[in-house]
Amino acid sequence: MSTLHPELARILLSEADIQARVNELAAAISSAYAPDDHLYLVGILKGAFIFLADLARRITLPHTVDFMAVSSYGKGARSGEVRLVMDVREPIEGKHVIIVEDIVDSGQTLSYLYKTLASRGPASLRTCTFVRKERDNLEVPVHYLGFNIPDVWVVGYGLDYADKHRTLPYIAELKPEVYQQKV
Ligand code: IMP
Ligand code: MG
């Protein structure tokens, strides 16, 4: 194995772990709807684009892929206020919508997206997030979850720190000194 980038502390989820779990999530989603239901998959930019690409290609139901973007607070820091930057391209009324997110931390982003899309009258609305930092007070439902992870800053598989490390095939913990010096 090649050596880890000096900003990274350790690998939390290997490429094999990730790919196996994405297969399971895609199978669970594919069997949870009627066979002729058409899914409307909404990936949240930027972080979810890699997860969504892998997940969507393994979902056996017919589906449409779309995206939303929300503002993130600062460069690498945790989110405060959530603002819609880019909306989906079609009305979602009457559609089976799944919000596909990379990570849930405080839950503010997902909760904002859930409320926003729920108010538009979809036939169903579910959420699928690849990783979730373990917390007691999450108020938004997570219907499909890849992994629970510890409360550390993670990068890779779509997740970044100031746009770095996003395309690593695994999820790694960023060394605390890297983000603590800038936040
Ligand atoms: P929230 O606190 O659940 O609203 O999470 C907000 C956003 O912060 C997520 O969608 C990510 O973009 C980002 N984020 C939170 N934790 C991490 C992390 O460990 N690595 C990379 N991005 C993160
Ligand atoms: Mg995100």
PDB file of C-alpha atoms and ligand atoms in Angstrom:
ATOM      1  CA  MET A   1       0.000   0.000   0.000  1.00  0.00           C
ATOM      2  CA  SER A   2       1.226   3.477  -0.806  1.00  0.00           C
ATOM      3  CA  THR A   3       1.919   5.797   2.104  1.00  0.00           C
ATOM      4  CA  LEU A   4      -0.837   8.009   3.431  1.00  0.00           C
ATOM      5  CA  HIS A   5      -0.837  11.733   2.615  1.00  0.00           C
ATOM      6  CA  PRO A   6       0.829  13.606   5.526  1.00  0.00           C
ATOM      7  CA  GLU A   7      -2.413  15.474   6.357  1.00  0.00           C
ATOM      8  CA  LEU A   8      -4.233  12.198   6.980  1.00  0.00           C
ATOM      9  CA  ALA A   9      -4.218  10.340  10.292  1.00  0.00           C
ATOM     10  CA  ARG A  10      -5.694   6.960   9.285  1.00  0.00           C
ATOM     11  CA  ILE A  11      -8.045   5.220   6.931  1.00  0.00           C
ATOM     12  CA  LEU A  12     -11.484   4.734   8.502  1.00  0.00           C
ATOM     13  CA  LEU A  13     -13.227   2.986   5.593  1.00  0.00           C
ATOM     14  CA  SER A  14     -11.290   1.153   2.911  1.00  0.00           C
ATOM     15  CA  GLU A  15     -12.257   1.142  -0.738  1.00  0.00           C
ATOM     16  CA  ALA A  16     -13.432  -2.474  -0.341  1.00  0.00           C
ATOM     17  CA  ASP A  17     -15.576  -1.606   2.715  1.00  0.00           C
ATOM     18  CA  ILE A  18     -17.131   1.272   0.809  1.00  0.00           C
ATOM     19  CA  GLN A  19     -17.885  -0.659  -2.360  1.00  0.00           C
ATOM     20  CA  ALA A  20     -19.414  -3.568  -0.434  1.00  0.00           C
ATOM     21  CA  ARG A  21     -21.667  -1.214   1.516  1.00  0.00           C
ATOM     22  CA  VAL A  22     -22.755   0.707  -1.585  1.00  0.00           C
ATOM     23  CA  ASN A  23     -23.823  -2.619  -3.115  1.00  0.00           C
ATOM     24  CA  GLU A  24     -25.931  -3.340  -0.024  1.00  0.00           C
ATOM     25  CA  LEU A  25     -27.519   0.104  -0.023  1.00  0.00           C
ATOM     26  CA  ALA A  26     -28.363  -0.130  -3.718  1.00  0.00           C
ATOM     27  CA  ALA A  27     -29.932  -3.560  -3.175  1.00  0.00           C
ATOM     28  CA  ALA A  28     -31.953  -2.301  -0.191  1.00  0.00           C
ATOM     29  CA  ILE A  29     -33.232   0.692  -2.145  1.00  0.00           C
ATOM     30  CA  SER A  30     -33.998  -1.404  -5.226  1.00  0.00           C
ATOM     31  CA  SER A  31     -36.177  -3.790  -3.244  1.00  0.00           C
ATOM     32  CA  ALA A  32     -37.983  -1.159  -1.178  1.00  0.00           C
ATOM     33  CA  TYR A  33     -40.196   0.187  -3.971  1.00  0.00           C
ATOM     34  CA  ALA A  34     -42.578  -1.360  -6.452  1.00  0.00           C
ATOM     35  CA  PRO A  35     -40.719  -2.752  -9.486  1.00  0.00           C
ATOM     36  CA  ASP A  36     -42.109  -0.116 -11.840  1.00  0.00           C
ATOM     37  CA  ASP A  37     -41.611   2.836  -9.500  1.00  0.00           C
ATOM     38  CA  HIS A  38     -39.369   5.471 -11.011  1.00  0.00           C
ATOM     39  CA  LEU A  39     -36.963   7.007  -8.506  1.00  0.00           C
ATOM     40  CA  TYR A  40     -35.828  10.607  -8.487  1.00  0.00           C
ATOM     41  CA  LEU A  41     -32.341  10.622  -6.986  1.00  0.00           C
ATOM     42  CA  VAL A  42     -31.188  14.013  -5.737  1.00  0.00           C
ATOM     43  CA  GLY A  43     -27.457  14.204  -5.031  1.00  0.00           C
ATOM     44  CA  ILE A  44     -26.213  17.065  -2.897  1.00  0.00           C
ATOM     45  CA  LEU A  45     -23.244  18.836  -4.449  1.00  0.00           C
ATOM     46  CA  LYS A  46     -20.456  18.742  -4.253  1.00  0.00           C
ATOM     47  CA  GLY A  47     -19.749  15.978  -1.792  1.00  0.00           C
ATOM     48  CA  ALA A  48     -22.302  13.373  -2.879  1.00  0.00           C
ATOM     49  CA  PHE A  49     -21.308  13.149  -6.534  1.00  0.00           C
ATOM     50  CA  ILE A  50     -19.047  10.127  -6.161  1.00  0.00           C
ATOM     51  CA  PHE A  51     -21.384   8.210  -3.849  1.00  0.00           C
ATOM     52  CA  LEU A  52     -24.335   9.006  -6.106  1.00  0.00           C
ATOM     53  CA  ALA A  53     -22.429   7.828  -9.193  1.00  0.00           C
ATOM     54  CA  ASP A  54     -21.666   4.471  -7.566  1.00  0.00           C
ATOM     55  CA  LEU A  55     -25.100   4.078  -5.979  1.00  0.00           C
ATOM     56  CA  ALA A  56     -27.155   5.042  -9.038  1.00  0.00           C
ATOM     57  CA  ARG A  57     -25.293   2.593 -11.269  1.00  0.00           C
ATOM     58  CA  ARG A  58     -26.238  -0.261  -8.932  1.00  0.00           C
ATOM     59  CA  ILE A  59     -29.886   0.627  -8.387  1.00  0.00           C
ATOM     60  CA  THR A  60     -31.949  -1.690 -10.556  1.00  0.00           C
ATOM     61  CA  LEU A  61     -35.119   0.439 -10.593  1.00  0.00           C
ATOM     62  CA  PRO A  62     -35.617   3.061 -13.284  1.00  0.00           C
ATOM     63  CA  HIS A  63     -34.343   6.384 -12.024  1.00  0.00           C
ATOM     64  CA  THR A  64     -33.532   9.981 -12.843  1.00  0.00           C
ATOM     65  CA  VAL A  65     -30.444  11.664 -11.421  1.00  0.00           C
ATOM     66  CA  ASP A  66     -30.579  15.300 -10.372  1.00  0.00           C
ATOM     67  CA  PHE A  67     -28.638  17.580  -8.048  1.00  0.00           C
ATOM     68  CA  MET A  68     -29.044  20.328  -5.506  1.00  0.00           C
ATOM     69  CA  ALA A  69     -26.347  22.504  -4.035  1.00  0.00           C
ATOM     70  CA  VAL A  70     -26.351  24.271  -0.713  1.00  0.00           C
ATOM     71  CA  SER A  71     -23.868  26.750   0.635  1.00  0.00           C
ATOM     72  CA  SER A  72     -21.318  25.507   3.091  1.00  0.00           C
ATOM     73  CA  TYR A  73     -19.996  27.735   5.774  1.00  0.00           C
ATOM     74  CA  GLY A  74     -16.394  28.880   5.271  1.00  0.00           C
ATOM     75  CA  LYS A  75     -13.748  26.689   3.718  1.00  0.00           C
ATOM     76  CA  GLY A  76     -13.650  23.523   5.713  1.00  0.00           C
ATOM     77  CA  ALA A  77     -15.635  24.511   8.733  1.00  0.00           C
ATOM     78  CA  ARG A  78     -18.881  23.103  10.009  1.00  0.00           C
ATOM     79  CA  SER A  79     -22.093  24.501   8.637  1.00  0.00           C
ATOM     80  CA  GLY A  80     -24.049  27.263  10.302  1.00  0.00           C
ATOM     81  CA  GLU A  81     -26.855  28.612   8.203  1.00  0.00           C
ATOM     82  CA  VAL A  82     -27.964  26.631   5.146  1.00  0.00           C
ATOM     83  CA  ARG A  83     -28.695  28.429   1.878  1.00  0.00           C
ATOM     84  CA  LEU A  84     -29.955  26.956  -1.376  1.00  0.00           C
ATOM     85  CA  VAL A  85     -27.468  27.584  -4.191  1.00  0.00           C
ATOM     86  CA  MET A  86     -28.888  25.326  -6.905  1.00  0.00           C
ATOM     87  CA  ASP A  87     -32.276  23.660  -7.070  1.00  0.00           C
ATOM     88  CA  VAL A  88     -33.445  20.492  -8.830  1.00  0.00           C
ATOM     89  CA  ARG A  89     -34.359  20.856 -12.502  1.00  0.00           C
ATOM     90  CA  GLU A  90     -37.878  19.422 -12.397  1.00  0.00           C
ATOM     91  CA  PRO A  91     -40.928  19.675 -10.147  1.00  0.00           C
ATOM     92  CA  ILE A  92     -40.853  16.711  -7.748  1.00  0.00           C
ATOM     93  CA  GLU A  93     -44.571  16.578  -7.046  1.00  0.00           C
ATOM     94  CA  GLY A  94     -45.797  12.969  -7.236  1.00  0.00           C
ATOM     95  CA  LYS A  95     -42.252  11.570  -7.545  1.00  0.00           C
ATOM     96  CA  HIS A  96     -40.415   9.027  -5.399  1.00  0.00           C
ATOM     97  CA  VAL A  97     -37.556  11.193  -4.213  1.00  0.00           C
ATOM     98  CA  ILE A  98     -34.395  10.075  -2.433  1.00  0.00           C
ATOM     99  CA  ILE A  99     -31.984  12.695  -1.138  1.00  0.00           C
ATOM    100  CA  VAL A 100     -28.446  11.324  -1.505  1.00  0.00           C
ATOM    101  CA  GLU A 101     -25.932  12.954   0.845  1.00  0.00           C
ATOM    102  CA  ASP A 102     -22.301  12.255   1.605  1.00  0.00           C
ATOM    103  CA  ILE A 103     -22.325  13.017   5.321  1.00  0.00           C
ATOM    104  CA  VAL A 104     -24.583  14.096   8.152  1.00  0.00           C
ATOM    105  CA  ASP A 105     -22.848  15.998  10.916  1.00  0.00           C
ATOM    106  CA  SER A 106     -25.166  18.315  12.873  1.00  0.00           C
ATOM    107  CA  GLY A 107     -28.014  17.351  10.541  1.00  0.00           C
ATOM    108  CA  GLN A 108     -28.801  20.959   9.642  1.00  0.00           C
ATOM    109  CA  THR A 109     -28.146  20.532   5.934  1.00  0.00           C
ATOM    110  CA  LEU A 110     -30.180  17.366   5.551  1.00  0.00           C
ATOM    111  CA  SER A 111     -32.984  18.703   7.682  1.00  0.00           C
ATOM    112  CA  TYR A 112     -33.194  21.857   5.531  1.00  0.00           C
ATOM    113  CA  LEU A 113     -33.249  19.782   2.336  1.00  0.00           C
ATOM    114  CA  TYR A 114     -35.808  17.372   3.731  1.00  0.00           C
ATOM    115  CA  LYS A 115     -38.196  20.159   4.744  1.00  0.00           C
ATOM    116  CA  THR A 116     -37.720  21.969   1.444  1.00  0.00           C
ATOM    117  CA  LEU A 117     -38.472  18.911  -0.688  1.00  0.00           C
ATOM    118  CA  ALA A 118     -41.227  17.584   1.590  1.00  0.00           C
ATOM    119  CA  SER A 119     -43.157  20.830   1.098  1.00  0.00           C
ATOM    120  CA  ARG A 120     -43.389  20.161  -2.658  1.00  0.00           C
ATOM    121  CA  GLY A 121     -45.638  17.121  -2.425  1.00  0.00           C
ATOM    122  CA  PRO A 122     -43.460  14.199  -3.540  1.00  0.00           C
ATOM    123  CA  ALA A 123     -45.126  10.754  -3.630  1.00  0.00           C
ATOM    124  CA  SER A 124     -42.469   9.662  -1.133  1.00  0.00           C
ATOM    125  CA  LEU A 125     -39.338  11.212   0.336  1.00  0.00           C
ATOM    126  CA  ARG A 126     -36.435   9.286   1.811  1.00  0.00           C
ATOM    127  CA  THR A 127     -32.851  10.108   2.681  1.00  0.00           C
ATOM    128  CA  CYS A 128     -29.703   8.140   2.016  1.00  0.00           C
ATOM    129  CA  THR A 129     -26.442   9.279   3.525  1.00  0.00           C
ATOM    130  CA  PHE A 130     -23.130   7.544   3.199  1.00  0.00           C
ATOM    131  CA  VAL A 131     -21.724   8.392   6.629  1.00  0.00           C
ATOM    132  CA  ARG A 132     -23.140   9.913   9.785  1.00  0.00           C
ATOM    133  CA  LYS A 133     -21.270  11.261  12.768  1.00  0.00           C
ATOM    134  CA  GLU A 134     -22.822   9.752  15.843  1.00  0.00           C
ATOM    135  CA  ARG A 135     -24.990  12.220  17.717  1.00  0.00           C
ATOM    136  CA  ASP A 136     -27.968  12.013  20.070  1.00  0.00           C
ATOM    137  CA  ASN A 137     -30.016  14.888  18.783  1.00  0.00           C
ATOM    138  CA  LEU A 138     -30.521  14.250  15.068  1.00  0.00           C
ATOM    139  CA  GLU A 139     -33.998  15.306  14.103  1.00  0.00           C
ATOM    140  CA  VAL A 140     -33.990  14.341  10.452  1.00  0.00           C
ATOM    141  CA  PRO A 141     -34.825  10.787   9.376  1.00  0.00           C
ATOM    142  CA  VAL A 142     -32.010   8.816   7.736  1.00  0.00           C
ATOM    143  CA  HIS A 143     -33.631   5.905   5.891  1.00  0.00           C
ATOM    144  CA  TYR A 144     -30.496   4.468   4.327  1.00  0.00           C
ATOM    145  CA  LEU A 145     -27.128   4.808   6.037  1.00  0.00           C
ATOM    146  CA  GLY A 146     -23.723   3.554   4.931  1.00  0.00           C
ATOM    147  CA  PHE A 147     -21.751   3.850   8.163  1.00  0.00           C
ATOM    148  CA  ASN A 148     -21.707   5.592  11.506  1.00  0.00           C
ATOM    149  CA  ILE A 149     -18.331   7.225  12.094  1.00  0.00           C
ATOM    150  CA  PRO A 150     -16.670   9.011  15.021  1.00  0.00           C
ATOM    151  CA  ASP A 151     -16.895  12.791  15.342  1.00  0.00           C
ATOM    152  CA  VAL A 152     -13.700  13.640  13.443  1.00  0.00           C
ATOM    153  CA  TRP A 153     -13.160  15.476  10.145  1.00  0.00           C
ATOM    154  CA  VAL A 154     -13.125  12.961   7.323  1.00  0.00           C
ATOM    155  CA  VAL A 155     -12.125  13.243   3.668  1.00  0.00           C
ATOM    156  CA  GLY A 156     -12.277  11.083   0.574  1.00  0.00           C
ATOM    157  CA  TYR A 157     -15.052   9.412  -1.420  1.00  0.00           C
ATOM    158  CA  GLY A 158     -16.453  12.862  -2.252  1.00  0.00           C
ATOM    159  CA  LEU A 159     -15.737  14.488   1.094  1.00  0.00           C
ATOM    160  CA  ASP A 160     -13.217  17.300   1.211  1.00  0.00           C
ATOM    161  CA  TYR A 161     -11.338  19.663   3.379  1.00  0.00           C
ATOM    162  CA  ALA A 162     -11.136  23.031   1.551  1.00  0.00           C
ATOM    163  CA  ASP A 163     -11.664  21.057  -1.680  1.00  0.00           C
ATOM    164  CA  LYS A 164      -8.735  18.739  -1.004  1.00  0.00           C
ATOM    165  CA  HIS A 165      -8.687  14.935  -0.833  1.00  0.00           C
ATOM    166  CA  ARG A 166     -12.148  14.619  -2.405  1.00  0.00           C
ATOM    167  CA  THR A 167     -11.289  11.931  -4.937  1.00  0.00           C
ATOM    168  CA  LEU A 168      -9.524   9.459  -2.674  1.00  0.00           C
ATOM    169  CA  PRO A 169     -11.170   6.035  -3.046  1.00  0.00           C
ATOM    170  CA  TYR A 170     -11.305   5.548   0.750  1.00  0.00           C
ATOM    171  CA  ILE A 171     -12.493   7.660   3.689  1.00  0.00           C
ATOM    172  CA  ALA A 172      -9.739   8.900   5.964  1.00  0.00           C
ATOM    173  CA  GLU A 173      -9.513  10.963   9.112  1.00  0.00           C
ATOM    174  CA  LEU A 174      -7.865  14.343   8.665  1.00  0.00           C
ATOM    175  CA  LYS A 175      -5.223  15.113  11.279  1.00  0.00           C
ATOM    176  CA  PRO A 176      -6.816  17.509  13.822  1.00  0.00           C
ATOM    177  CA  GLU A 177      -3.929  19.979  13.502  1.00  0.00           C
ATOM    178  CA  VAL A 178      -4.817  20.489   9.826  1.00  0.00           C
ATOM    179  CA  TYR A 179      -8.311  21.814  10.485  1.00  0.00           C
ATOM    180  CA  GLN A 180      -7.835  23.257  13.943  1.00  0.00           C
ATOM    181  CA  GLN A 181      -5.272  25.774  12.743  1.00  0.00           C
ATOM    182  CA  LYS A 182      -7.659  27.256  10.185  1.00  0.00           C
ATOM    183  CA  VAL A 183     -11.113  27.149  11.725  1.00  0.00           C
TER     184      VAL A 183
HETATM  185  P1  IMP B   1     -24.345  19.275   8.795  1.00  0.00           P
HETATM  186  O1  IMP B   1     -23.640  19.751  10.032  1.00  0.00           O
HETATM  187  O2  IMP B   1     -24.993  17.925   9.009  1.00  0.00           O
HETATM  188  O3  IMP B   1     -25.286  20.295   8.274  1.00  0.00           O
HETATM  189  O4  IMP B   1     -23.217  19.031   7.722  1.00  0.00           O
HETATM  190  C1  IMP B   1     -22.944  20.044   6.838  1.00  0.00           C
HETATM  191  C2  IMP B   1     -21.965  19.759   5.775  1.00  0.00           C
HETATM  192  O5  IMP B   1     -20.673  19.909   6.342  1.00  0.00           O
HETATM  193  C3  IMP B   1     -21.961  18.400   5.115  1.00  0.00           C
HETATM  194  O6  IMP B   1     -22.880  18.278   4.062  1.00  0.00           O
HETATM  195  C4  IMP B   1     -20.539  18.408   4.565  1.00  0.00           C
HETATM  196  O7  IMP B   1     -20.471  19.135   3.375  1.00  0.00           O
HETATM  197  C5  IMP B   1     -19.783  19.149   5.637  1.00  0.00           C
HETATM  198  N1  IMP B   1     -19.098  18.231   6.561  1.00  0.00           N
HETATM  199  C6  IMP B   1     -19.439  17.943   7.848  1.00  0.00           C
HETATM  200  N2  IMP B   1     -18.543  17.104   8.392  1.00  0.00           N
HETATM  201  C7  IMP B   1     -17.635  16.849   7.420  1.00  0.00           C
HETATM  202  C8  IMP B   1     -16.438  16.042   7.369  1.00  0.00           C
HETATM  203  O8  IMP B   1     -16.024  15.368   8.336  1.00  0.00           O
HETATM  204  N3  IMP B   1     -15.746  16.053   6.208  1.00  0.00           N
HETATM  205  C9  IMP B   1     -16.146  16.770   5.115  1.00  0.00           C
HETATM  206  N4  IMP B   1     -17.256  17.528   5.113  1.00  0.00           N
HETATM  207  C10 IMP B   1     -17.980  17.574   6.256  1.00  0.00           C
HETATM  208 MG    MG B   2     -22.173  18.020   1.770  1.00  0.00          MG
END
